[in-house]
Amino acid sequence: MLSDITIGQYYKAQSVVHRMDARMKLILTVLFIVIIFLCKNFFSLAVMFVLTAVSILVSRVPFRMFFKSLKPIIPIILITAALNIFYVKKGTELLSFWKISVTTGGLSTAFFMAVRIICLIMVSSLLTYTTVPTQLTDAIERLLSPLNVLHISVHTLAMMMTLALRFIPTLIEEIERITNAQKARGADFESGRFLERVKAMIPVLIPLFVSAFRRAYELSFAMTCRCYHGGEGRTRMKQMKLSAVDFAALGVFLLSLAGVIVLNRFFQAMI
Amino acid sequence: MKKGTEDVLLNNTPILSTEDLTYIYQKGTNSEVTAIQDVSVDILQGELVGIIGHTGSGKSTLIEHFNALKKGTSGRVLLDGSDIWADKSKIRSVRFRVGVCFQYPEYQLFEETVAKDIAFGPKNMGLSEEEVNRRVTDALTYVGLSQSYAEKSPFDLSGGEKRRVAIAGIMAMEPQVLVLDEPCAGLDPKGRATVLQMIASYRAKTGCTVLLVSHSMEDVAAIADRILVMNRAHVAFFDTVDAVFSHAEELQEMGLDIPRITQLMLSLREKGIDVPANLYTVQQAYDALRPRLKGGSRHAQ
Amino acid sequence: MRAFIEFKDVSFSYDVEDAQPVPVLQHFDLAIAQGDFVAILGHNGSGKSTVAKLCNGIEIPQSGDVTVNGMNTKEEENLLEIRRHVGMVFQNPDNQIVATIVEDDVAFGPENLGVEPAEIRRRVDQALRDVGMYDLRFSEPHKLSGGQKQRVAIAGVIAMQPACIVLDEPTAMLDPRGRKDVMKTVQMLNRDFGITVLYITHFMEEAAKANRVVVMDKGRILLDGTPREVFQHDDALRAAGLEVPQATELSLLLKRDGVPLSGSILTIEELSRQLEELLS
């Protein structure tokens, strides 16, 4: 049933990660990306790998969910790995044919890069799996609020994101409804060449736009009626509060950062 | 039984049938939902079937099977005796033979003029230009709009007029079976009456089989030959109007109403007054009660 | 009772591109008493939706005045206060819900008014309980039925603690069950909280539940009175593209033949009681 669409990829569960402040999760995700790019050898990378694994375990989001988000990235991982194998020439040569040679250095660099990308994907999926989209837009709004000084209306942007999230399922349902209605009148979306198919979409697109504008118009009325007048003087029901868990998590990440820096200095750099 | 109903039911060749039709949403996942289960019905040539059932009872899913927008998880749909899925390449022609008009059909209008929009279906059928034009003209007549509407933009019309243009778009395909999903939803009383009248006169002119989904028991009781009641994915009743509304209690348990006039008659019967229960319209009740009531002499028997 | 919303000699027309403006209301007068439950009936295009939009300054009359609790909608600085007092619920439930979670949507109005977070929380929970949607407070609106969405919209309005609520055909897109739930909720708001209700509809059976029915036709008031009074005028109503409740229609037919039915009849139960006496 189409009404079963879930916005974003939130995975409902009771866990420490789910309870964390969205702002902290956002900051930590960015911090994680920075640290993992600081890793210079397998020892420091191992620290981040362990951090990723622990975060996933604590989140109670099943591993298959992460595999799902990893799936579309696999080709990219493979291509990067291949490039590294064939272009990095360090260490002992393992085999060579024609103009190509594979070295131990190439293999380990490829492995290093792959682990790095996988950790990156996992941690950013963790953010979206454990945080409701509206909390994310809220967090973005609050974290970026200093930009208001530069006359950038962060509130407006966040409101637009929230409304987009709210109306995506509605519009998807609408597309299905109109498509069915036109199919019932014999519209053919499946055959013909590319241009013909694009043309066949017109009977769906026009009603869709007409309806989207009507919705936008009615929504703006409804928002005005509910006293919406921009971000000024607006309060929020849900206050974002940093709790002990958030600071503990920050502590763990900062320790990992320290660990990475130390291990980078004590062991030889790989890349 | 209303006039003509007997003729229709005697001439009992099924035009559209389902055999043990079942449809399960998201089959194979843990959020499986059975929308319809083991539905076996025979819709007879030329009859008007009212389909009732509360939201989520499966009636919308059932309709989508009639013109092959959905394919049953199991079971078959037969049109004129042959399985509509027997030849997948002919699915579009099924849709021309079973015309379905969904809820709020005015939201499917897209052309610059009313005539072009009505012509969309007939053109998809590959008809000649002359034939398309004839059908557009006829369809406008069926829905009671004058030919002067042909060149207007559908987006400039009132809500009720848009609805009629959209219905005309389905009628113009001249389907053997016309299925209308709540054609009166959201209209004012006059608009509702106009649409119902339109359907009745279209049927009288073309002899087309009509399926009408409605939440209004009064409307269904007034114009249907038979009523199909859906409840929790199953067919609860499929019988004549009188037979279906004789199950007042069961209907109410399903969250459905019975026509208000029928309610009046039933409450009188409960009080021991012998009046017929199978009355559905104000006029019928008036005709039945008037001779038994003392009063003025204007129409005294 | 004093008037809470007052229309005085209001004229309003819509601008149309390259054409004469279309007049909707002409010299329109209407006073809605505080605490009243008023239904406005009229066919599509009779001007009833315009009346709704004039009530909280979404539209401003070209001439005449609309006042809410003494505040004129023409004055820009009154508008926020007016909209806090007069909440609106529209026909299409999808197009008035702004948040992706039920309770967040109910909080939207109070948030805009700058209410303290703890107070918003209290009001949201209370409003959701009042409309019977508390158990579904964490749901996503697009997964609710039409009737449930409409009750969320009503909760969003009452969380702003308005004195009046204007509903513009709130049940037109709902199934019978949703219609009943919404109507019950609105009746409860009027009865238990004393909220003034202006209920625009074209379902006669719903209008029959109001204290007062105003029938509009071509931008004017055609009939105005209690449902019992108004529905006696079946011919005038039919001429205006409306109808009367079936119980009333049947009783009027019989009465015209001299059948001694007393008073004006609105419901099937009333008619049944009187017929019982006459028939037994």
Short mmCIF file of N, CA, C and O in Angstrom, two decimals, chain C residues 141-245:
data_model
loop_
_atom_site.label_atom_id
_atom_site.label_comp_id
_atom_site.label_asym_id
_atom_site.label_seq_id
_atom_site.Cartn_x
_atom_site.Cartn_y
_atom_site.Cartn_z
N PRO C 141 1.05 11.78 9.53
CA PRO C 141 -0.29 12.17 9.07
C PRO C 141 -0.74 11.44 7.81
O PRO C 141 -1.90 11.09 7.68
N HIS C 142 0.19 11.18 6.87
CA HIS C 142 -0.27 10.58 5.62
C HIS C 142 -0.73 9.14 5.79
O HIS C 142 -1.27 8.54 4.87
N LYS C 143 -0.51 8.57 6.98
CA LYS C 143 -0.98 7.20 7.19
C LYS C 143 -2.35 7.17 7.88
O LYS C 143 -2.86 6.11 8.17
N LEU C 144 -2.91 8.34 8.17
CA LEU C 144 -4.20 8.39 8.85
C LEU C 144 -5.35 8.43 7.84
O LEU C 144 -5.15 8.78 6.68
N SER C 145 -6.56 8.10 8.32
CA SER C 145 -7.74 8.23 7.45
C SER C 145 -8.13 9.69 7.38
O SER C 145 -7.67 10.51 8.18
N GLY C 146 -9.00 10.02 6.43
CA GLY C 146 -9.44 11.41 6.25
C GLY C 146 -10.05 11.99 7.53
O GLY C 146 -9.74 13.11 7.92
N GLY C 147 -10.89 11.20 8.18
CA GLY C 147 -11.55 11.68 9.39
C GLY C 147 -10.54 11.93 10.51
O GLY C 147 -10.65 12.89 11.26
N GLN C 148 -9.53 11.05 10.60
CA GLN C 148 -8.50 11.23 11.62
C GLN C 148 -7.67 12.48 11.33
O GLN C 148 -7.38 13.26 12.23
N LYS C 149 -7.33 12.69 10.05
CA LYS C 149 -6.56 13.88 9.69
C LYS C 149 -7.33 15.14 10.05
O LYS C 149 -6.78 16.10 10.56
N GLN C 150 -8.63 15.11 9.78
CA GLN C 150 -9.44 16.28 10.06
C GLN C 150 -9.49 16.54 11.56
O GLN C 150 -9.50 17.68 11.99
N ARG C 151 -9.50 15.48 12.36
CA ARG C 151 -9.49 15.68 13.80
C ARG C 151 -8.14 16.22 14.27
O ARG C 151 -8.08 17.00 15.22
N VAL C 152 -7.06 15.81 13.60
CA VAL C 152 -5.75 16.39 13.92
C VAL C 152 -5.78 17.89 13.61
O VAL C 152 -5.30 18.72 14.40
N ALA C 153 -6.37 18.25 12.48
CA ALA C 153 -6.46 19.66 12.11
C ALA C 153 -7.26 20.43 13.17
O ALA C 153 -6.89 21.55 13.54
N ILE C 154 -8.33 19.82 13.67
CA ILE C 154 -9.13 20.48 14.70
C ILE C 154 -8.30 20.62 15.99
O ILE C 154 -8.30 21.68 16.63
N ALA C 155 -7.54 19.58 16.34
CA ALA C 155 -6.68 19.65 17.53
C ALA C 155 -5.68 20.80 17.36
O ALA C 155 -5.42 21.54 18.30
N GLY C 156 -5.13 20.93 16.15
CA GLY C 156 -4.18 22.02 15.88
C GLY C 156 -4.80 23.38 16.12
O GLY C 156 -4.12 24.31 16.54
N VAL C 157 -6.09 23.50 15.85
CA VAL C 157 -6.78 24.77 16.08
C VAL C 157 -7.05 24.96 17.57
O VAL C 157 -6.77 26.02 18.12
N ILE C 158 -7.55 23.93 18.26
CA ILE C 158 -7.91 24.16 19.67
C ILE C 158 -6.67 24.33 20.55
O ILE C 158 -6.76 24.94 21.60
N ALA C 159 -5.52 23.85 20.08
CA ALA C 159 -4.29 24.09 20.85
C ALA C 159 -3.95 25.58 20.89
O ALA C 159 -3.17 26.02 21.71
N MET C 160 -4.52 26.35 19.99
CA MET C 160 -4.32 27.80 20.01
C MET C 160 -5.34 28.48 20.93
O MET C 160 -5.35 29.69 21.05
N GLN C 161 -6.18 27.69 21.56
CA GLN C 161 -7.22 28.18 22.48
C GLN C 161 -8.07 29.30 21.89
O GLN C 161 -8.14 30.39 22.44
N PRO C 162 -8.71 29.04 20.76
CA PRO C 162 -9.51 30.07 20.11
C PRO C 162 -10.89 30.20 20.78
O PRO C 162 -11.32 29.29 21.48
N ALA C 163 -11.52 31.31 20.55
CA ALA C 163 -12.87 31.50 21.06
C ALA C 163 -13.88 30.98 20.04
O ALA C 163 -15.02 30.70 20.36
N CYS C 164 -13.41 30.87 18.79
CA CYS C 164 -14.31 30.52 17.70
C CYS C 164 -13.58 29.63 16.72
O CYS C 164 -12.38 29.75 16.52
N ILE C 165 -14.32 28.72 16.11
CA ILE C 165 -13.70 27.88 15.08
C ILE C 165 -14.60 27.85 13.86
O ILE C 165 -15.81 27.69 13.96
N VAL C 166 -13.99 28.13 12.72
CA VAL C 166 -14.73 28.18 11.46
C VAL C 166 -14.33 26.95 10.65
O VAL C 166 -13.14 26.72 10.42
N LEU C 167 -15.31 26.14 10.26
CA LEU C 167 -15.00 24.93 9.49
C LEU C 167 -15.64 25.04 8.11
O LEU C 167 -16.85 25.21 8.00
N ASP C 168 -14.80 24.98 7.08
CA ASP C 168 -15.29 25.14 5.71
C ASP C 168 -15.44 23.76 5.06
O ASP C 168 -14.48 23.20 4.57
N GLU C 169 -16.63 23.24 5.06
CA GLU C 169 -16.93 21.91 4.51
C GLU C 169 -15.94 20.85 5.00
O GLU C 169 -15.34 20.14 4.20
N PRO C 170 -15.79 20.73 6.32
CA PRO C 170 -14.75 19.82 6.84
C PRO C 170 -15.02 18.36 6.53
O PRO C 170 -14.12 17.54 6.62
N THR C 171 -16.26 18.00 6.19
CA THR C 171 -16.57 16.59 5.99
C THR C 171 -16.81 16.22 4.53
O THR C 171 -17.11 15.07 4.23
N ALA C 172 -16.64 17.20 3.63
CA ALA C 172 -16.98 16.95 2.23
C ALA C 172 -16.19 15.79 1.63
O ALA C 172 -16.69 15.08 0.77
N MET C 173 -14.95 15.59 2.08
CA MET C 173 -14.12 14.54 1.47
C MET C 173 -14.06 13.28 2.32
O MET C 173 -13.25 12.40 2.07
N LEU C 174 -14.92 13.18 3.34
CA LEU C 174 -14.80 12.04 4.26
C LEU C 174 -15.88 10.99 4.03
O LEU C 174 -16.92 11.27 3.44
N ASP C 175 -15.60 9.78 4.53
CA ASP C 175 -16.62 8.73 4.47
C ASP C 175 -17.58 8.92 5.65
O ASP C 175 -17.32 9.73 6.54
N PRO C 176 -18.71 8.20 5.66
CA PRO C 176 -19.73 8.44 6.70
C PRO C 176 -19.17 8.35 8.11
O PRO C 176 -19.51 9.15 8.97
N ARG C 177 -18.28 7.39 8.34
CA ARG C 177 -17.73 7.23 9.68
C ARG C 177 -16.91 8.46 10.08
O ARG C 177 -17.06 9.00 11.17
N GLY C 178 -16.06 8.92 9.15
CA GLY C 178 -15.24 10.11 9.40
C GLY C 178 -16.11 11.33 9.62
O GLY C 178 -15.83 12.18 10.46
N ARG C 179 -17.21 11.42 8.86
CA ARG C 179 -18.13 12.55 8.99
C ARG C 179 -18.73 12.59 10.39
O ARG C 179 -18.78 13.64 11.02
N LYS C 180 -19.15 11.41 10.86
CA LYS C 180 -19.77 11.36 12.18
C LYS C 180 -18.77 11.77 13.26
O LYS C 180 -19.09 12.53 14.17
N ASP C 181 -17.53 11.24 13.16
CA ASP C 181 -16.52 11.55 14.17
C ASP C 181 -16.23 13.04 14.22
O ASP C 181 -16.12 13.63 15.29
N VAL C 182 -16.09 13.67 13.05
CA VAL C 182 -15.78 15.09 13.00
C VAL C 182 -16.94 15.90 13.59
O VAL C 182 -16.76 16.79 14.42
N MET C 183 -18.16 15.53 13.19
CA MET C 183 -19.33 16.26 13.68
C MET C 183 -19.44 16.15 15.20
O MET C 183 -19.69 17.14 15.89
N LYS C 184 -19.21 14.96 15.72
CA LYS C 184 -19.27 14.75 17.17
C LYS C 184 -18.24 15.62 17.88
O LYS C 184 -18.51 16.23 18.91
N THR C 185 -17.03 15.65 17.32
CA THR C 185 -15.96 16.45 17.92
C THR C 185 -16.35 17.92 17.95
O THR C 185 -16.17 18.60 18.97
N VAL C 186 -16.90 18.40 16.84
CA VAL C 186 -17.26 19.83 16.77
C VAL C 186 -18.37 20.13 17.77
O VAL C 186 -18.34 21.14 18.48
N GLN C 187 -19.36 19.23 17.87
CA GLN C 187 -20.46 19.45 18.83
C GLN C 187 -19.92 19.50 20.25
O GLN C 187 -20.35 20.32 21.06
N MET C 188 -18.93 18.64 20.54
CA MET C 188 -18.35 18.60 21.87
C MET C 188 -17.64 19.93 22.17
O MET C 188 -17.79 20.49 23.27
N LEU C 189 -16.90 20.46 21.20
CA LEU C 189 -16.18 21.72 21.41
C LEU C 189 -17.15 22.84 21.76
O LEU C 189 -16.89 23.68 22.61
N ASN C 190 -18.29 22.84 21.08
CA ASN C 190 -19.28 23.88 21.31
C ASN C 190 -19.94 23.70 22.68
O ASN C 190 -20.08 24.64 23.45
N ARG C 191 -20.32 22.47 22.96
CA ARG C 191 -21.08 22.20 24.16
C ARG C 191 -20.22 22.29 25.42
O ARG C 191 -20.55 22.98 26.37
N ASP C 192 -19.05 21.62 25.41
CA ASP C 192 -18.25 21.53 26.63
C ASP C 192 -17.31 22.71 26.82
O ASP C 192 -17.00 23.08 27.94
N PHE C 193 -16.82 23.30 25.73
CA PHE C 193 -15.85 24.38 25.88
C PHE C 193 -16.43 25.74 25.54
O PHE C 193 -15.75 26.75 25.61
N GLY C 194 -17.69 25.77 25.11
CA GLY C 194 -18.30 27.04 24.77
C GLY C 194 -17.66 27.73 23.57
O GLY C 194 -17.76 28.94 23.43
N ILE C 195 -16.99 26.96 22.72
CA ILE C 195 -16.37 27.56 21.54
C ILE C 195 -17.45 27.88 20.51
O ILE C 195 -18.32 27.04 20.22
N THR C 196 -17.42 29.10 20.00
CA THR C 196 -18.36 29.51 18.95
C THR C 196 -18.02 28.73 17.68
O THR C 196 -16.85 28.65 17.30
N VAL C 197 -19.03 28.16 17.02
CA VAL C 197 -18.76 27.36 15.83
C VAL C 197 -19.49 27.94 14.62
O VAL C 197 -20.69 28.25 14.69
N LEU C 198 -18.75 28.10 13.54
CA LEU C 198 -19.35 28.47 12.27
C LEU C 198 -19.06 27.31 11.34
O LEU C 198 -17.90 27.04 11.01
N TYR C 199 -20.10 26.58 10.97
CA TYR C 199 -19.92 25.31 10.28
C TYR C 199 -20.52 25.38 8.89
O TYR C 199 -21.73 25.45 8.73
N ILE C 200 -19.64 25.39 7.89
CA ILE C 200 -20.11 25.49 6.52
C ILE C 200 -20.23 24.10 5.93
O ILE C 200 -19.31 23.29 6.05
N THR C 201 -21.37 23.80 5.35
CA THR C 201 -21.58 22.42 4.89
C THR C 201 -22.62 22.39 3.78
O THR C 201 -23.34 23.35 3.57
N HIS C 202 -22.67 21.27 3.03
CA HIS C 202 -23.88 21.06 2.26
C HIS C 202 -24.52 19.71 2.57
O HIS C 202 -25.25 19.16 1.78
N PHE C 203 -24.27 19.24 3.78
CA PHE C 203 -25.02 18.09 4.27
C PHE C 203 -26.13 18.60 5.19
O PHE C 203 -25.86 19.17 6.25
N MET C 204 -27.38 18.38 4.78
CA MET C 204 -28.52 18.90 5.55
C MET C 204 -28.57 18.30 6.94
O MET C 204 -28.88 18.98 7.90
N GLU C 205 -28.24 17.00 7.03
CA GLU C 205 -28.33 16.32 8.33
C GLU C 205 -27.34 16.93 9.33
O GLU C 205 -27.57 16.92 10.52
N GLU C 206 -26.21 17.42 8.81
CA GLU C 206 -25.24 18.08 9.71
C GLU C 206 -25.78 19.44 10.15
O GLU C 206 -25.71 19.81 11.32
N ALA C 207 -26.31 20.19 9.18
CA ALA C 207 -26.84 21.51 9.51
C ALA C 207 -27.96 21.41 10.54
O ALA C 207 -28.13 22.27 11.39
N ALA C 208 -28.73 20.31 10.47
CA ALA C 208 -29.85 20.13 11.39
C ALA C 208 -29.39 20.05 12.84
O ALA C 208 -30.17 20.25 13.76
N LYS C 209 -28.09 19.76 13.05
CA LYS C 209 -27.59 19.64 14.43
C LYS C 209 -27.14 20.99 15.00
O LYS C 209 -26.76 21.07 16.17
N ALA C 210 -27.14 22.05 14.19
CA ALA C 210 -26.72 23.36 14.67
C ALA C 210 -27.84 24.04 15.45
O ALA C 210 -28.99 23.59 15.42
N ASN C 211 -27.48 25.13 16.15
CA ASN C 211 -28.53 25.93 16.82
C ASN C 211 -29.22 26.84 15.82
O ASN C 211 -30.37 27.21 15.99
N ARG C 212 -28.43 27.26 14.83
CA ARG C 212 -28.95 28.24 13.89
C ARG C 212 -28.44 27.88 12.50
O ARG C 212 -27.29 27.46 12.35
N VAL C 213 -29.30 28.01 11.50
CA VAL C 213 -28.91 27.71 10.13
C VAL C 213 -29.08 28.98 9.29
O VAL C 213 -30.13 29.61 9.33
N VAL C 214 -28.02 29.33 8.58
CA VAL C 214 -28.08 30.46 7.66
C VAL C 214 -27.96 29.89 6.25
O VAL C 214 -27.01 29.18 5.96
N VAL C 215 -28.96 30.14 5.41
CA VAL C 215 -28.91 29.61 4.05
C VAL C 215 -28.51 30.73 3.10
O VAL C 215 -29.13 31.80 3.10
N MET C 216 -27.46 30.49 2.33
CA MET C 216 -27.00 31.52 1.40
C MET C 216 -27.31 31.14 -0.03
O MET C 216 -27.28 29.98 -0.41
N ASP C 217 -27.62 32.18 -0.80
CA ASP C 217 -27.85 31.98 -2.22
C ASP C 217 -27.43 33.25 -2.94
O ASP C 217 -27.83 34.34 -2.53
N LYS C 218 -26.62 33.12 -3.96
CA LYS C 218 -26.15 34.25 -4.74
C LYS C 218 -25.64 35.39 -3.86
O LYS C 218 -25.96 36.56 -4.07
N GLY C 219 -24.84 35.05 -2.86
CA GLY C 219 -24.20 36.10 -2.05
C GLY C 219 -25.11 36.79 -1.06
O GLY C 219 -24.73 37.79 -0.47
N ARG C 220 -26.33 36.29 -0.91
CA ARG C 220 -27.24 36.89 0.05
C ARG C 220 -27.74 35.83 1.02
O ARG C 220 -27.65 34.63 0.75
N ILE C 221 -28.33 36.32 2.12
CA ILE C 221 -28.93 35.38 3.06
C ILE C 221 -30.36 35.13 2.63
O ILE C 221 -31.17 36.04 2.50
N LEU C 222 -30.67 33.86 2.36
CA LEU C 222 -31.99 33.49 1.88
C LEU C 222 -32.90 33.16 3.06
O LEU C 222 -34.04 33.59 3.12
N LEU C 223 -32.37 32.37 4.00
CA LEU C 223 -33.13 31.98 5.18
C LEU C 223 -32.19 32.04 6.38
O LEU C 223 -30.99 31.84 6.24
N ASP C 224 -32.77 32.30 7.53
CA ASP C 224 -31.95 32.40 8.73
C ASP C 224 -32.84 32.06 9.92
O ASP C 224 -33.88 32.69 10.11
N GLY C 225 -32.48 31.05 10.68
CA GLY C 225 -33.30 30.69 11.83
C GLY C 225 -32.84 29.38 12.43
O GLY C 225 -31.77 28.87 12.08
N THR C 226 -33.65 28.80 13.31
CA THR C 226 -33.30 27.50 13.85
C THR C 226 -33.50 26.47 12.74
O THR C 226 -34.24 26.73 11.78
N PRO C 227 -32.85 25.31 12.85
CA PRO C 227 -33.04 24.29 11.81
C PRO C 227 -34.53 23.98 11.58
O PRO C 227 -34.97 23.81 10.45
N ARG C 228 -35.29 23.94 12.65
CA ARG C 228 -36.72 23.62 12.51
C ARG C 228 -37.44 24.65 11.66
O ARG C 228 -38.28 24.31 10.84
N GLU C 229 -37.09 25.91 11.89
CA GLU C 229 -37.73 26.96 11.09
C GLU C 229 -37.28 26.88 9.64
O GLU C 229 -38.09 26.84 8.71
N VAL C 230 -35.96 26.83 9.47
CA VAL C 230 -35.40 26.91 8.11
C VAL C 230 -35.88 25.76 7.22
O VAL C 230 -36.26 25.96 6.08
N PHE C 231 -35.88 24.53 7.77
CA PHE C 231 -36.19 23.39 6.91
C PHE C 231 -37.68 23.26 6.57
O PHE C 231 -38.07 22.38 5.82
N GLN C 232 -38.51 24.14 7.14
CA GLN C 232 -39.90 24.16 6.72
C GLN C 232 -40.04 24.72 5.30
O GLN C 232 -41.01 24.46 4.61
N HIS C 233 -39.02 25.51 4.89
CA HIS C 233 -39.10 26.18 3.58
C HIS C 233 -38.49 25.28 2.50
O HIS C 233 -37.50 25.63 1.88
N ASP C 234 -39.11 24.12 2.30
CA ASP C 234 -38.49 23.16 1.37
C ASP C 234 -38.42 23.67 -0.07
O ASP C 234 -37.44 23.43 -0.76
N ASP C 235 -39.44 24.40 -0.50
CA ASP C 235 -39.42 24.89 -1.89
C ASP C 235 -38.30 25.90 -2.10
O ASP C 235 -37.57 25.83 -3.10
N ALA C 236 -38.16 26.83 -1.16
CA ALA C 236 -37.10 27.83 -1.28
C ALA C 236 -35.73 27.16 -1.28
O ALA C 236 -34.83 27.53 -2.03
N LEU C 237 -35.57 26.14 -0.43
CA LEU C 237 -34.29 25.44 -0.36
C LEU C 237 -33.98 24.71 -1.65
O LEU C 237 -32.87 24.77 -2.17
N ARG C 238 -35.01 24.05 -2.20
CA ARG C 238 -34.79 23.33 -3.46
C ARG C 238 -34.44 24.30 -4.58
O ARG C 238 -33.57 24.02 -5.39
N ALA C 239 -35.10 25.45 -4.58
CA ALA C 239 -34.82 26.45 -5.61
C ALA C 239 -33.38 26.94 -5.50
O ALA C 239 -32.76 27.34 -6.49
N ALA C 240 -32.83 26.89 -4.28
CA ALA C 240 -31.45 27.33 -4.08
C ALA C 240 -30.46 26.18 -4.26
O ALA C 240 -29.30 26.29 -3.90
N GLY C 241 -30.93 25.07 -4.86
CA GLY C 241 -30.03 23.95 -5.14
C GLY C 241 -29.74 23.10 -3.91
O GLY C 241 -28.79 22.35 -3.89
N LEU C 242 -30.58 23.21 -2.88
CA LEU C 242 -30.36 22.43 -1.66
C LEU C 242 -31.51 21.47 -1.47
O LEU C 242 -32.37 21.34 -2.34
N GLU C 243 -31.54 20.80 -0.34
CA GLU C 243 -32.66 19.89 -0.06
C GLU C 243 -32.99 20.02 1.42
O GLU C 243 -32.39 20.83 2.13
N VAL C 244 -33.94 19.24 1.90
CA VAL C 244 -34.22 19.25 3.34
C VAL C 244 -34.00 17.82 3.84
O VAL C 244 -34.03 16.88 3.05
N PRO C 245 -33.77 17.64 5.15
CA PRO C 245 -33.62 16.28 5.66
C PRO C 245 -34.84 15.45 5.26
O PRO C 245 -35.96 15.97 5.22
#
